[in-house]
Amino acid sequence: MSPKVAVILSGCGVYDGSEIHESSAVFVHLSRAGAQNVFFAPNIDQMHVVDHIKGQPTEEKRNVLTESARIARGNITDLKDLKVRDYDALIIPGGFGVAKNLSSWAVEGKDCTVLPAVEEIIKGFHAAKKPIGLCCISPVLAAKILPGCEVTVGCDTECEKWPHAGTANVIKQLGCEHVNKQVNEVHVDAKNKLVTTSAFMGNSPIHEIYDGIGEMVQSVLKLI
């Protein structure tokens, strides 16, 4: 039987939800590999709604599950119904929704809390020794939840190509190992069955980001 992968979304749009291109890349690469995927999202309000032209919060209220359904083409399930036993692997695309809706990383950094349902699911897959794939900012969830794990969010030295290198250093403060990787590469923490790639944490051409996510998906599937 083809592997069955749970994909957790956090809204729709880079500044307040899931990064759409990353989510789509996960969807396409899973499909190409012959894997089944099921989209999930928490049925909660977004932290806020951002005007993606102005880059500024608005007075709107939006629901994470409803917005995530835009990416999933309406085929999405409430996160509370995700049962670890029913899936072979877990993948969480990036986007600020990870740091705003799935956790409070955006405002509290290493002192953040993770949405209880998300924490329970990540710990559940980890305890069951089922692989977890994370890209862009979502590796911070593992760094917070799985002490001593190894992840990458790209490079730990800030430069024009890596403007978010500070995140790598915060991950180190949490007692985890950060491994520098290029955007088209992944890091595999074999002990924890954790696969991470940097995606939009760096300034790279979108086709390289797409390829890196493909490597992440393939590496996750190999660990099943």
PDB file of C-alpha atoms in Angstrom:
ATOM      1  CA  MET A   1       0.000   0.000   0.000  1.00  0.00           C
ATOM      2  CA  SER A   2       1.134   3.564  -0.643  1.00  0.00           C
ATOM      3  CA  PRO A   3       2.353   5.522   2.381  1.00  0.00           C
ATOM      4  CA  LYS A   4      -0.138   7.827   4.062  1.00  0.00           C
ATOM      5  CA  VAL A   5       1.175  11.220   5.160  1.00  0.00           C
ATOM      6  CA  ALA A   6      -0.508  13.795   7.394  1.00  0.00           C
ATOM      7  CA  VAL A   7       0.222  17.423   6.411  1.00  0.00           C
ATOM      8  CA  ILE A   8      -0.529  20.166   8.935  1.00  0.00           C
ATOM      9  CA  LEU A   9      -1.313  23.631   7.556  1.00  0.00           C
ATOM     10  CA  SER A  10      -1.476  26.892   9.521  1.00  0.00           C
ATOM     11  CA  GLY A  11      -3.578  29.159   7.312  1.00  0.00           C
ATOM     12  CA  CYS A  12      -3.079  30.548   3.809  1.00  0.00           C
ATOM     13  CA  GLY A  13      -0.386  33.133   3.096  1.00  0.00           C
ATOM     14  CA  VAL A  14       3.238  33.580   4.098  1.00  0.00           C
ATOM     15  CA  TYR A  15       2.746  36.435   6.593  1.00  0.00           C
ATOM     16  CA  ASP A  16      -0.097  34.938   8.637  1.00  0.00           C
ATOM     17  CA  GLY A  17      -0.499  31.299   7.561  1.00  0.00           C
ATOM     18  CA  SER A  18       1.155  28.495   5.609  1.00  0.00           C
ATOM     19  CA  GLU A  19       3.567  29.504   2.838  1.00  0.00           C
ATOM     20  CA  ILE A  20       1.551  28.597  -0.247  1.00  0.00           C
ATOM     21  CA  HIS A  21       4.455  27.593  -2.523  1.00  0.00           C
ATOM     22  CA  GLU A  22       5.951  25.340   0.146  1.00  0.00           C
ATOM     23  CA  SER A  23       2.583  23.717   0.811  1.00  0.00           C
ATOM     24  CA  SER A  24       1.990  23.177  -2.896  1.00  0.00           C
ATOM     25  CA  ALA A  25       5.470  21.717  -3.331  1.00  0.00           C
ATOM     26  CA  VAL A  26       4.798  19.215  -0.549  1.00  0.00           C
ATOM     27  CA  PHE A  27       1.485  18.298  -2.209  1.00  0.00           C
ATOM     28  CA  VAL A  28       3.093  17.809  -5.644  1.00  0.00           C
ATOM     29  CA  HIS A  29       6.118  15.842  -4.427  1.00  0.00           C
ATOM     30  CA  LEU A  30       3.957  13.509  -2.336  1.00  0.00           C
ATOM     31  CA  SER A  31       1.704  12.941  -5.332  1.00  0.00           C
ATOM     32  CA  ARG A  32       4.645  12.223  -7.630  1.00  0.00           C
ATOM     33  CA  ALA A  33       5.972   9.687  -5.124  1.00  0.00           C
ATOM     34  CA  GLY A  34       2.629   7.903  -5.067  1.00  0.00           C
ATOM     35  CA  ALA A  35       1.939   8.780  -1.439  1.00  0.00           C
ATOM     36  CA  GLN A  36      -1.480   9.605  -0.054  1.00  0.00           C
ATOM     37  CA  ASN A  37      -1.692  12.871   1.836  1.00  0.00           C
ATOM     38  CA  VAL A  38      -4.370  14.246   4.123  1.00  0.00           C
ATOM     39  CA  PHE A  39      -4.426  17.925   5.085  1.00  0.00           C
ATOM     40  CA  PHE A  40      -5.159  19.022   8.654  1.00  0.00           C
ATOM     41  CA  ALA A  41      -5.384  22.390  10.403  1.00  0.00           C
ATOM     42  CA  PRO A  42      -6.501  23.571  13.830  1.00  0.00           C
ATOM     43  CA  ASN A  43      -9.994  25.045  14.067  1.00  0.00           C
ATOM     44  CA  ILE A  44      -8.865  28.278  15.756  1.00  0.00           C
ATOM     45  CA  ASP A  45      -8.675  31.976  14.951  1.00  0.00           C
ATOM     46  CA  GLN A  46      -5.476  33.256  13.374  1.00  0.00           C
ATOM     47  CA  MET A  47      -3.251  35.389  15.587  1.00  0.00           C
ATOM     48  CA  HIS A  48      -4.025  38.189  13.128  1.00  0.00           C
ATOM     49  CA  VAL A  49      -4.652  38.789   9.435  1.00  0.00           C
ATOM     50  CA  VAL A  50      -1.965  40.510   7.351  1.00  0.00           C
ATOM     51  CA  ASP A  51      -2.544  42.535   4.188  1.00  0.00           C
ATOM     52  CA  HIS A  52      -0.024  40.800   1.927  1.00  0.00           C
ATOM     53  CA  ILE A  53       0.445  43.910  -0.234  1.00  0.00           C
ATOM     54  CA  LYS A  54       1.139  46.310   2.617  1.00  0.00           C
ATOM     55  CA  GLY A  55       2.653  43.757   4.985  1.00  0.00           C
ATOM     56  CA  GLN A  56       0.549  45.204   7.788  1.00  0.00           C
ATOM     57  CA  PRO A  57      -2.066  43.616  10.095  1.00  0.00           C
ATOM     58  CA  THR A  58      -5.707  44.421   9.428  1.00  0.00           C
ATOM     59  CA  GLU A  59      -8.815  44.360  11.607  1.00  0.00           C
ATOM     60  CA  GLU A  60     -10.095  41.179   9.932  1.00  0.00           C
ATOM     61  CA  LYS A  61     -10.651  37.902  11.768  1.00  0.00           C
ATOM     62  CA  ARG A  62      -9.990  34.628   9.969  1.00  0.00           C
ATOM     63  CA  ASN A  63     -10.071  30.969  10.941  1.00  0.00           C
ATOM     64  CA  VAL A  64      -6.977  28.785  10.436  1.00  0.00           C
ATOM     65  CA  LEU A  65      -8.950  25.725   9.286  1.00  0.00           C
ATOM     66  CA  THR A  66     -11.084  27.748   6.864  1.00  0.00           C
ATOM     67  CA  GLU A  67      -8.075  29.527   5.365  1.00  0.00           C
ATOM     68  CA  SER A  68      -6.043  26.311   5.100  1.00  0.00           C
ATOM     69  CA  ALA A  69      -8.899  24.793   3.105  1.00  0.00           C
ATOM     70  CA  ARG A  70      -7.978  27.203   0.287  1.00  0.00           C
ATOM     71  CA  ILE A  71      -4.664  25.369  -0.176  1.00  0.00           C
ATOM     72  CA  ALA A  72      -6.218  21.929   0.339  1.00  0.00           C
ATOM     73  CA  ARG A  73      -8.891  22.651  -2.281  1.00  0.00           C
ATOM     74  CA  GLY A  74     -11.497  22.183   0.422  1.00  0.00           C
ATOM     75  CA  ASN A  75     -10.348  18.686   1.319  1.00  0.00           C
ATOM     76  CA  ILE A  76      -9.166  19.293   4.879  1.00  0.00           C
ATOM     77  CA  THR A  77      -9.796  17.834   8.332  1.00  0.00           C
ATOM     78  CA  ASP A  78      -9.863  19.399  11.783  1.00  0.00           C
ATOM     79  CA  LEU A  79      -6.534  18.794  13.537  1.00  0.00           C
ATOM     80  CA  LYS A  80      -8.325  17.330  16.558  1.00  0.00           C
ATOM     81  CA  ASP A  81      -9.223  14.327  14.396  1.00  0.00           C
ATOM     82  CA  LEU A  82      -5.626  13.463  13.456  1.00  0.00           C
ATOM     83  CA  LYS A  83      -4.720  10.040  14.883  1.00  0.00           C
ATOM     84  CA  VAL A  84      -1.027   9.142  14.733  1.00  0.00           C
ATOM     85  CA  ARG A  85      -1.836   5.447  14.297  1.00  0.00           C
ATOM     86  CA  ASP A  86      -3.547   6.162  10.962  1.00  0.00           C
ATOM     87  CA  TYR A  87      -0.495   7.746   9.262  1.00  0.00           C
ATOM     88  CA  ASP A  88       3.016   6.738   8.298  1.00  0.00           C
ATOM     89  CA  ALA A  89       4.603  10.196   8.475  1.00  0.00           C
ATOM     90  CA  LEU A  90       3.985  13.860   9.286  1.00  0.00           C
ATOM     91  CA  ILE A  91       4.977  16.974   7.305  1.00  0.00           C
ATOM     92  CA  ILE A  92       4.524  20.605   8.333  1.00  0.00           C
ATOM     93  CA  PRO A  93       5.229  23.338   5.722  1.00  0.00           C
ATOM     94  CA  GLY A  94       6.503  26.728   6.877  1.00  0.00           C
ATOM     95  CA  GLY A  95       5.124  30.242   6.764  1.00  0.00           C
ATOM     96  CA  PHE A  96       4.543  32.679   9.617  1.00  0.00           C
ATOM     97  CA  GLY A  97       1.408  30.746  10.542  1.00  0.00           C
ATOM     98  CA  VAL A  98       3.725  28.182  12.164  1.00  0.00           C
ATOM     99  CA  ALA A  99       5.179  30.927  14.364  1.00  0.00           C
ATOM    100  CA  LYS A 100       1.859  32.692  14.979  1.00  0.00           C
ATOM    101  CA  ASN A 101      -0.911  30.078  14.891  1.00  0.00           C
ATOM    102  CA  LEU A 102       0.789  26.760  15.653  1.00  0.00           C
ATOM    103  CA  SER A 103       3.047  28.383  18.251  1.00  0.00           C
ATOM    104  CA  SER A 104       3.928  31.749  19.758  1.00  0.00           C
ATOM    105  CA  TRP A 105       7.469  31.742  18.323  1.00  0.00           C
ATOM    106  CA  ALA A 106       6.859  35.011  16.429  1.00  0.00           C
ATOM    107  CA  VAL A 107       6.459  36.978  19.663  1.00  0.00           C
ATOM    108  CA  GLU A 108       8.258  34.855  22.265  1.00  0.00           C
ATOM    109  CA  GLY A 109      11.083  33.117  20.384  1.00  0.00           C
ATOM    110  CA  LYS A 110      12.714  30.322  22.378  1.00  0.00           C
ATOM    111  CA  ASP A 111      10.323  30.992  25.285  1.00  0.00           C
ATOM    112  CA  CYS A 112       7.331  30.221  23.075  1.00  0.00           C
ATOM    113  CA  THR A 113       4.562  27.737  23.670  1.00  0.00           C
ATOM    114  CA  VAL A 114       3.403  25.290  21.007  1.00  0.00           C
ATOM    115  CA  LEU A 115      -0.301  24.765  20.376  1.00  0.00           C
ATOM    116  CA  PRO A 116      -1.103  21.757  22.609  1.00  0.00           C
ATOM    117  CA  ALA A 117      -2.667  19.717  19.792  1.00  0.00           C
ATOM    118  CA  VAL A 118       0.418  20.274  17.595  1.00  0.00           C
ATOM    119  CA  GLU A 119       2.798  19.384  20.427  1.00  0.00           C
ATOM    120  CA  GLU A 120       0.855  16.210  21.180  1.00  0.00           C
ATOM    121  CA  ILE A 121       0.916  15.150  17.525  1.00  0.00           C
ATOM    122  CA  ILE A 122       4.643  15.789  17.035  1.00  0.00           C
ATOM    123  CA  LYS A 123       5.431  13.899  20.234  1.00  0.00           C
ATOM    124  CA  GLY A 124       3.104  11.120  19.107  1.00  0.00           C
ATOM    125  CA  PHE A 125       4.818  10.624  15.752  1.00  0.00           C
ATOM    126  CA  HIS A 126       8.211  10.819  17.454  1.00  0.00           C
ATOM    127  CA  ALA A 127       7.265   8.243  20.096  1.00  0.00           C
ATOM    128  CA  ALA A 128       5.929   5.938  17.374  1.00  0.00           C
ATOM    129  CA  LYS A 129       9.235   6.319  15.495  1.00  0.00           C
ATOM    130  CA  LYS A 130       7.419   7.672  12.459  1.00  0.00           C
ATOM    131  CA  PRO A 131       9.276  10.271  10.328  1.00  0.00           C
ATOM    132  CA  ILE A 132       8.574  13.994  10.535  1.00  0.00           C
ATOM    133  CA  GLY A 133       9.390  16.485   7.765  1.00  0.00           C
ATOM    134  CA  LEU A 134       9.672  20.205   8.511  1.00  0.00           C
ATOM    135  CA  CYS A 135      10.659  23.120   6.286  1.00  0.00           C
ATOM    136  CA  CYS A 136      11.340  26.841   6.535  1.00  0.00           C
ATOM    137  CA  ILE A 137      10.462  28.050  10.071  1.00  0.00           C
ATOM    138  CA  SER A 138       8.661  24.859  11.143  1.00  0.00           C
ATOM    139  CA  PRO A 139      11.859  23.143  12.409  1.00  0.00           C
ATOM    140  CA  VAL A 140      11.605  25.447  15.442  1.00  0.00           C
ATOM    141  CA  LEU A 141       8.655  23.314  16.562  1.00  0.00           C
ATOM    142  CA  ALA A 142      10.947  20.287  16.798  1.00  0.00           C
ATOM    143  CA  ALA A 143      13.647  22.346  18.499  1.00  0.00           C
ATOM    144  CA  LYS A 144      11.151  23.368  21.166  1.00  0.00           C
ATOM    145  CA  ILE A 145       9.522  19.951  21.616  1.00  0.00           C
ATOM    146  CA  LEU A 146      12.342  17.426  21.010  1.00  0.00           C
ATOM    147  CA  PRO A 147      15.366  18.356  23.169  1.00  0.00           C
ATOM    148  CA  GLY A 148      18.726  17.689  21.557  1.00  0.00           C
ATOM    149  CA  CYS A 149      17.366  17.099  18.061  1.00  0.00           C
ATOM    150  CA  GLU A 150      19.251  18.126  14.907  1.00  0.00           C
ATOM    151  CA  VAL A 151      17.676  20.514  12.386  1.00  0.00           C
ATOM    152  CA  THR A 152      18.498  23.012   9.673  1.00  0.00           C
ATOM    153  CA  VAL A 153      16.934  26.344   8.817  1.00  0.00           C
ATOM    154  CA  GLY A 154      19.754  27.123   6.382  1.00  0.00           C
ATOM    155  CA  CYS A 155      22.795  29.032   7.627  1.00  0.00           C
ATOM    156  CA  ASP A 156      23.769  30.377  11.049  1.00  0.00           C
ATOM    157  CA  THR A 157      25.739  33.330   9.656  1.00  0.00           C
ATOM    158  CA  GLU A 158      23.621  36.302   8.613  1.00  0.00           C
ATOM    159  CA  CYS A 159      24.243  37.689   5.130  1.00  0.00           C
ATOM    160  CA  GLU A 160      22.252  38.901   2.144  1.00  0.00           C
ATOM    161  CA  LYS A 161      21.380  35.325   1.183  1.00  0.00           C
ATOM    162  CA  TRP A 162      20.545  34.273   4.760  1.00  0.00           C
ATOM    163  CA  PRO A 163      18.736  37.195   6.450  1.00  0.00           C
ATOM    164  CA  HIS A 164      17.099  34.916   9.052  1.00  0.00           C
ATOM    165  CA  ALA A 165      20.304  33.307  10.355  1.00  0.00           C
ATOM    166  CA  GLY A 166      19.445  34.433  13.872  1.00  0.00           C
ATOM    167  CA  THR A 167      16.840  31.673  14.044  1.00  0.00           C
ATOM    168  CA  ALA A 168      19.602  29.066  13.813  1.00  0.00           C
ATOM    169  CA  ASN A 169      21.336  30.570  16.809  1.00  0.00           C
ATOM    170  CA  VAL A 170      18.133  30.612  18.855  1.00  0.00           C
ATOM    171  CA  ILE A 171      17.710  26.912  18.022  1.00  0.00           C
ATOM    172  CA  LYS A 172      21.178  26.339  19.498  1.00  0.00           C
ATOM    173  CA  GLN A 173      20.097  28.162  22.664  1.00  0.00           C
ATOM    174  CA  LEU A 174      17.360  25.551  23.028  1.00  0.00           C
ATOM    175  CA  GLY A 175      20.054  22.888  23.255  1.00  0.00           C
ATOM    176  CA  CYS A 176      19.565  21.544  19.750  1.00  0.00           C
ATOM    177  CA  GLU A 177      22.135  21.140  16.990  1.00  0.00           C
ATOM    178  CA  HIS A 178      21.797  23.349  13.934  1.00  0.00           C
ATOM    179  CA  VAL A 179      23.395  21.994  10.748  1.00  0.00           C
ATOM    180  CA  ASN A 180      24.150  24.457   7.955  1.00  0.00           C
ATOM    181  CA  LYS A 181      22.663  23.378   4.627  1.00  0.00           C
ATOM    182  CA  GLN A 182      21.991  24.965   1.255  1.00  0.00           C
ATOM    183  CA  VAL A 183      18.397  25.513   0.181  1.00  0.00           C
ATOM    184  CA  ASN A 184      18.345  22.450  -2.093  1.00  0.00           C
ATOM    185  CA  GLU A 185      19.674  20.198   0.671  1.00  0.00           C
ATOM    186  CA  VAL A 186      18.136  18.540   3.711  1.00  0.00           C
ATOM    187  CA  HIS A 187      19.415  17.423   7.077  1.00  0.00           C
ATOM    188  CA  VAL A 188      18.342  14.004   8.303  1.00  0.00           C
ATOM    189  CA  ASP A 189      18.422  13.419  12.046  1.00  0.00           C
ATOM    190  CA  ALA A 190      18.335   9.626  11.835  1.00  0.00           C
ATOM    191  CA  LYS A 191      17.992   9.113  15.585  1.00  0.00           C
ATOM    192  CA  ASN A 192      14.814  11.198  15.737  1.00  0.00           C
ATOM    193  CA  LYS A 193      13.594  10.395  12.195  1.00  0.00           C
ATOM    194  CA  LEU A 194      13.470  14.130  11.561  1.00  0.00           C
ATOM    195  CA  VAL A 195      14.034  15.686   8.109  1.00  0.00           C
ATOM    196  CA  THR A 196      14.425  19.452   7.715  1.00  0.00           C
ATOM    197  CA  THR A 197      15.142  21.897   4.887  1.00  0.00           C
ATOM    198  CA  SER A 198      15.382  25.695   4.830  1.00  0.00           C
ATOM    199  CA  ALA A 199      13.017  26.671   1.971  1.00  0.00           C
ATOM    200  CA  PHE A 200      12.217  30.419   2.187  1.00  0.00           C
ATOM    201  CA  MET A 201      14.488  31.055   5.186  1.00  0.00           C
ATOM    202  CA  GLY A 202      17.019  32.112   2.577  1.00  0.00           C
ATOM    203  CA  ASN A 203      16.893  34.298  -0.521  1.00  0.00           C
ATOM    204  CA  SER A 204      17.069  31.639  -3.225  1.00  0.00           C
ATOM    205  CA  PRO A 205      15.329  31.012  -6.560  1.00  0.00           C
ATOM    206  CA  ILE A 206      11.977  29.327  -6.085  1.00  0.00           C
ATOM    207  CA  HIS A 207      12.974  26.292  -8.171  1.00  0.00           C
ATOM    208  CA  GLU A 208      15.785  25.572  -5.693  1.00  0.00           C
ATOM    209  CA  ILE A 209      13.308  25.828  -2.825  1.00  0.00           C
ATOM    210  CA  TYR A 210      10.985  23.458  -4.684  1.00  0.00           C
ATOM    211  CA  ASP A 211      13.861  20.999  -5.177  1.00  0.00           C
ATOM    212  CA  GLY A 212      14.838  21.174  -1.502  1.00  0.00           C
ATOM    213  CA  ILE A 213      11.294  20.383  -0.446  1.00  0.00           C
ATOM    214  CA  GLY A 214      11.356  17.475  -2.886  1.00  0.00           C
ATOM    215  CA  GLU A 215      14.462  16.158  -1.134  1.00  0.00           C
ATOM    216  CA  MET A 216      12.667  16.532   2.195  1.00  0.00           C
ATOM    217  CA  VAL A 217       9.632  14.580   0.980  1.00  0.00           C
ATOM    218  CA  GLN A 218      11.772  11.819  -0.529  1.00  0.00           C
ATOM    219  CA  SER A 219      13.861  11.547   2.647  1.00  0.00           C
ATOM    220  CA  VAL A 220      10.750  11.336   4.809  1.00  0.00           C
ATOM    221  CA  LEU A 221       9.304   8.574   2.650  1.00  0.00           C
ATOM    222  CA  LYS A 222      12.569   6.611   2.790  1.00  0.00           C
ATOM    223  CA  LEU A 223      12.389   6.619   6.577  1.00  0.00           C
ATOM    224  CA  ILE A 224       8.955   4.990   6.658  1.00  0.00           C
TER     225      ILE A 224
END
